[in-house]
Amino acid sequence: MKVENQVILEFPSRSANEGFARAAAACFAAQLDPTLEEVNDVKTAVSEAVTNAIVHAYPDKLGKVVLKLRIKEDHALEIVVKDWGVGIEDVDQARTPLFTTGSEERSGMGFTIMESFMDTLKVRSTPGKGTTVTMSRKIARRAGR
Amino acid sequence: MPVKCREEQRRLTAWVEGELDHHRAREVMEELDRRIDVAQPRELTVDLSGLTFTDSSGIAVLIRAHRRMGQVRGAMRVVNAPSQAKKVFQAAGLERLIRFE
């Protein structure tokens, strides 16, 4: 599917960047004229994916996180969150609701929320190399626009 | 993000406002813990009318407060959750554990 527009953002895995990342995604998505609910769904999913990279990929140090936002020709928003951190040994287990290796601030519901708020979610991970989360959400075309 | 609290006759109300994500979650959890420990309330009401955003960190905060209230044998309810927050909590099935009004 052809990419109509894209931005690529790179930032260190500081928790202060969670808010920045979801706000950037919301601003970029505005080109698709989404409803408030669609924007909130995108912000929530981005927050989860970026927080995972910040908390789990780099547990003891700061590392690089890349957020790619793409608009595809079918009026879909594709979001890629990539890190070069510790990776996930068992992706299926990580995607299980309530499973977490994090501390008490993590509920283990991050992937569940990404799955329910986006249309598609793919997780590729290699232990020791990093993780790439790719998700997409079609934004409805609104009548009269 | 401040947690404003008011206590009257062992009924504690906490207003959690602004954006609640992993960056702010620990601070909010610790403040709620402290308030619950001091007040030993019979009931905790968490008022989310001023919450502009939450992700799964909000789930963790509510589960922790619920557990803490269980330890002091008090009840807990959540009121005025905005639609974005409600959708997150519903995706987690939180209404099976916590009373939303």
XYZ file of C-alpha atoms in Angstrom:
246
model
C 0.000 0.000 0.000
C 1.399 3.348 -1.097
C 2.569 5.741 1.603
C 1.029 9.174 1.127
C 2.843 10.988 3.900
C 5.096 10.125 6.810
C 7.068 11.498 9.727
C 9.846 9.772 11.621
C 10.637 10.809 15.176
C 13.567 9.646 17.254
C 13.874 10.221 20.981
C 15.599 8.739 24.029
C 13.631 6.357 26.257
C 12.726 8.976 28.860
C 9.240 8.667 30.315
C 8.636 12.383 29.717
C 8.533 11.521 25.985
C 5.410 9.337 26.351
C 3.201 12.431 26.304
C 5.162 13.949 23.440
C 4.869 10.795 21.319
C 1.085 10.480 21.619
C 0.583 14.218 21.055
C 2.746 14.019 17.905
C 0.714 11.052 16.650
C -2.542 12.942 17.270
C -1.252 16.000 15.376
C -0.132 13.893 12.416
C -3.395 11.935 12.346
C -5.337 15.216 12.121
C -4.703 15.169 8.341
C -7.159 12.269 8.098
C -9.903 14.324 9.774
C -10.522 11.748 12.496
C -13.279 11.922 15.099
C -12.296 12.694 18.678
C -12.783 9.012 19.524
C -10.470 7.916 16.688
C -7.795 10.386 17.834
C -8.098 9.144 21.411
C -7.789 5.518 20.286
C -4.601 6.329 18.358
C -3.152 8.313 21.283
C -3.882 5.476 23.692
C -2.279 2.814 21.477
C 0.825 4.979 20.866
C 1.135 5.631 24.580
C 1.116 1.894 25.271
C 3.660 1.001 22.591
C 6.059 3.821 23.478
C 5.756 3.086 27.207
C 6.640 -0.558 26.542
C 9.788 0.568 24.719
C 10.695 2.947 27.529
C 10.002 0.564 30.429
C 10.853 -2.867 29.045
C 13.296 -2.428 26.152
C 15.813 -0.437 28.150
C 15.369 -1.426 31.802
C 18.701 -0.057 33.062
C 19.734 2.637 30.596
C 18.462 5.162 28.099
C 18.159 3.950 24.526
C 16.816 5.020 21.169
C 13.106 4.832 20.338
C 11.831 5.568 16.831
C 8.204 6.410 16.114
C 7.146 6.269 12.450
C 3.765 7.640 11.496
C 2.485 6.934 8.002
C -0.654 7.722 6.102
C -1.485 5.019 3.577
C -3.569 5.550 0.465
C -6.540 3.638 1.913
C -7.036 6.394 4.535
C -5.241 4.300 7.152
C -2.760 5.431 9.731
C 0.177 3.100 10.291
C 2.259 3.455 13.431
C 5.621 1.793 13.943
C 7.413 1.893 17.304
C 10.924 0.505 17.151
C 13.593 -0.001 19.789
C 17.006 -1.630 19.930
C 16.612 -2.912 23.470
C 16.525 -6.289 25.204
C 13.752 -7.766 23.060
C 10.958 -10.126 24.071
C 11.673 -13.850 24.555
C 8.062 -14.954 24.101
C 5.863 -12.517 22.183
C 2.689 -14.623 22.612
C 3.162 -14.614 26.368
C 3.822 -10.854 26.382
C 0.552 -10.303 24.510
C -1.450 -12.310 27.082
C -3.690 -10.041 29.192
C -2.299 -9.308 32.676
C 1.147 -10.698 31.858
C 3.863 -8.246 32.825
C 7.511 -8.313 33.759
C 7.254 -4.698 34.888
C 6.762 -3.160 38.292
C 3.465 -2.285 39.914
C 2.809 0.707 37.645
C 2.312 -1.723 34.783
C -0.976 -3.574 34.547
C -0.026 -6.088 31.858
C -2.809 -4.735 29.659
C -0.717 -2.737 27.173
C -0.914 -5.145 24.205
C -4.578 -5.904 24.956
C -5.361 -2.203 24.672
C -3.313 -1.803 21.481
C -5.200 -4.780 20.000
C -8.617 -3.483 20.920
C -7.984 0.150 19.881
C -6.282 -0.547 16.540
C -7.321 -2.665 13.541
C -4.071 -4.611 13.273
C -1.093 -5.215 15.565
C 2.139 -6.986 14.682
C 5.001 -7.533 17.110
C 8.414 -8.625 15.882
C 11.144 -9.108 18.438
C 14.589 -10.618 18.669
C 16.076 -11.082 22.148
C 19.128 -8.854 22.502
C 18.349 -6.979 19.282
C 15.087 -5.136 19.874
C 11.393 -4.966 19.139
C 9.239 -3.486 16.387
C 5.533 -2.929 16.967
C 3.500 -2.141 13.843
C -0.143 -1.210 14.120
C -2.689 0.353 11.842
C -6.063 1.960 12.065
C -8.350 2.933 9.240
C -9.872 6.351 9.768
C -13.452 6.548 8.480
C -14.069 9.010 5.664
C -16.743 11.360 6.832
C -19.624 12.418 4.634
C -19.432 15.911 3.224
C -15.629 16.130 3.482
C -0.536 16.274 38.147
C -1.885 16.921 41.590
C -4.187 14.538 43.421
C -6.613 16.733 45.330
C -8.213 15.027 48.295
C -10.994 15.811 50.723
C -11.897 13.745 53.744
C -15.099 13.920 55.727
C -16.098 11.404 58.370
C -13.816 8.722 56.969
C -15.059 9.229 53.448
C -12.146 10.142 51.213
C -12.611 11.717 47.789
C -9.619 11.949 45.437
C -9.629 13.952 42.206
C -7.088 12.647 39.695
C -6.647 15.281 36.996
C -4.692 15.856 33.791
C -2.919 13.092 31.864
C -2.297 9.808 33.669
C 0.406 7.730 32.014
C 3.398 5.691 33.152
C 5.367 8.931 33.615
C 2.926 10.115 36.309
C 1.585 6.823 37.649
C 4.042 6.251 40.489
C 3.502 9.723 41.901
C -0.299 9.285 41.832
C -0.118 5.790 43.358
C 2.109 6.956 46.184
C -0.107 9.941 46.927
C -3.236 7.744 47.032
C -1.444 5.204 49.271
C -0.420 7.961 51.662
C -3.913 9.464 51.810
C -5.529 6.070 52.387
C -3.029 5.199 55.117
C -3.640 8.497 56.938
C -7.433 8.640 56.521
C -8.192 4.885 56.896
C -11.427 5.656 55.025
C -14.573 3.559 55.032
C -15.043 4.620 51.452
C -12.783 6.009 48.750
C -14.323 7.882 45.821
C -11.980 8.476 42.902
C -13.360 11.354 40.838
C -11.983 11.362 37.279
C -13.942 14.352 35.945
C -10.677 16.249 35.345
C -8.807 13.356 33.723
C -7.898 14.329 30.151
C -6.099 11.110 29.159
C -5.175 7.719 30.526
C -3.634 4.512 29.232
C -3.138 1.183 31.013
C -1.226 3.046 33.736
C -4.626 4.243 34.954
C -5.709 0.607 35.294
C -2.673 -0.109 37.473
C -3.395 2.959 39.631
C -7.025 1.944 40.234
C -6.138 -1.702 40.942
C -3.531 -0.608 43.478
C -5.981 1.785 45.214
C -8.613 -0.976 45.242
C -6.177 -3.396 46.857
C -5.151 -0.777 49.424
C -8.794 -0.097 50.297
C -9.281 -3.845 50.730
C -6.453 -3.832 53.282
C -8.188 -1.129 55.360
C -11.560 -2.881 54.824
C -13.064 0.029 52.973
C -15.106 0.305 49.784
C -14.091 2.079 46.602
C -15.937 3.596 43.694
C -14.901 5.556 40.615
C -17.084 8.425 39.416
C -17.196 10.740 36.391
C -14.778 8.734 34.223
C -14.531 10.467 30.806
C -15.296 8.360 27.723
C -11.624 7.862 26.755
C -10.806 6.507 30.225
C -13.956 4.366 30.293
C -12.974 2.735 27.019
C -9.521 1.860 28.402
C -10.979 0.430 31.615
C -13.602 -1.560 29.710
C -10.956 -3.061 27.408
C -9.340 -4.410 30.573
C -12.625 -5.625 32.069
C -12.010 -3.420 35.104
C -15.719 -2.977 35.807
C -15.766 -6.586 37.019
C -13.451 -5.587 39.864
C -14.209 -1.939 40.577
C -17.506 -0.093 40.926
C -17.984 2.659 38.336
C -20.801 5.185 38.737
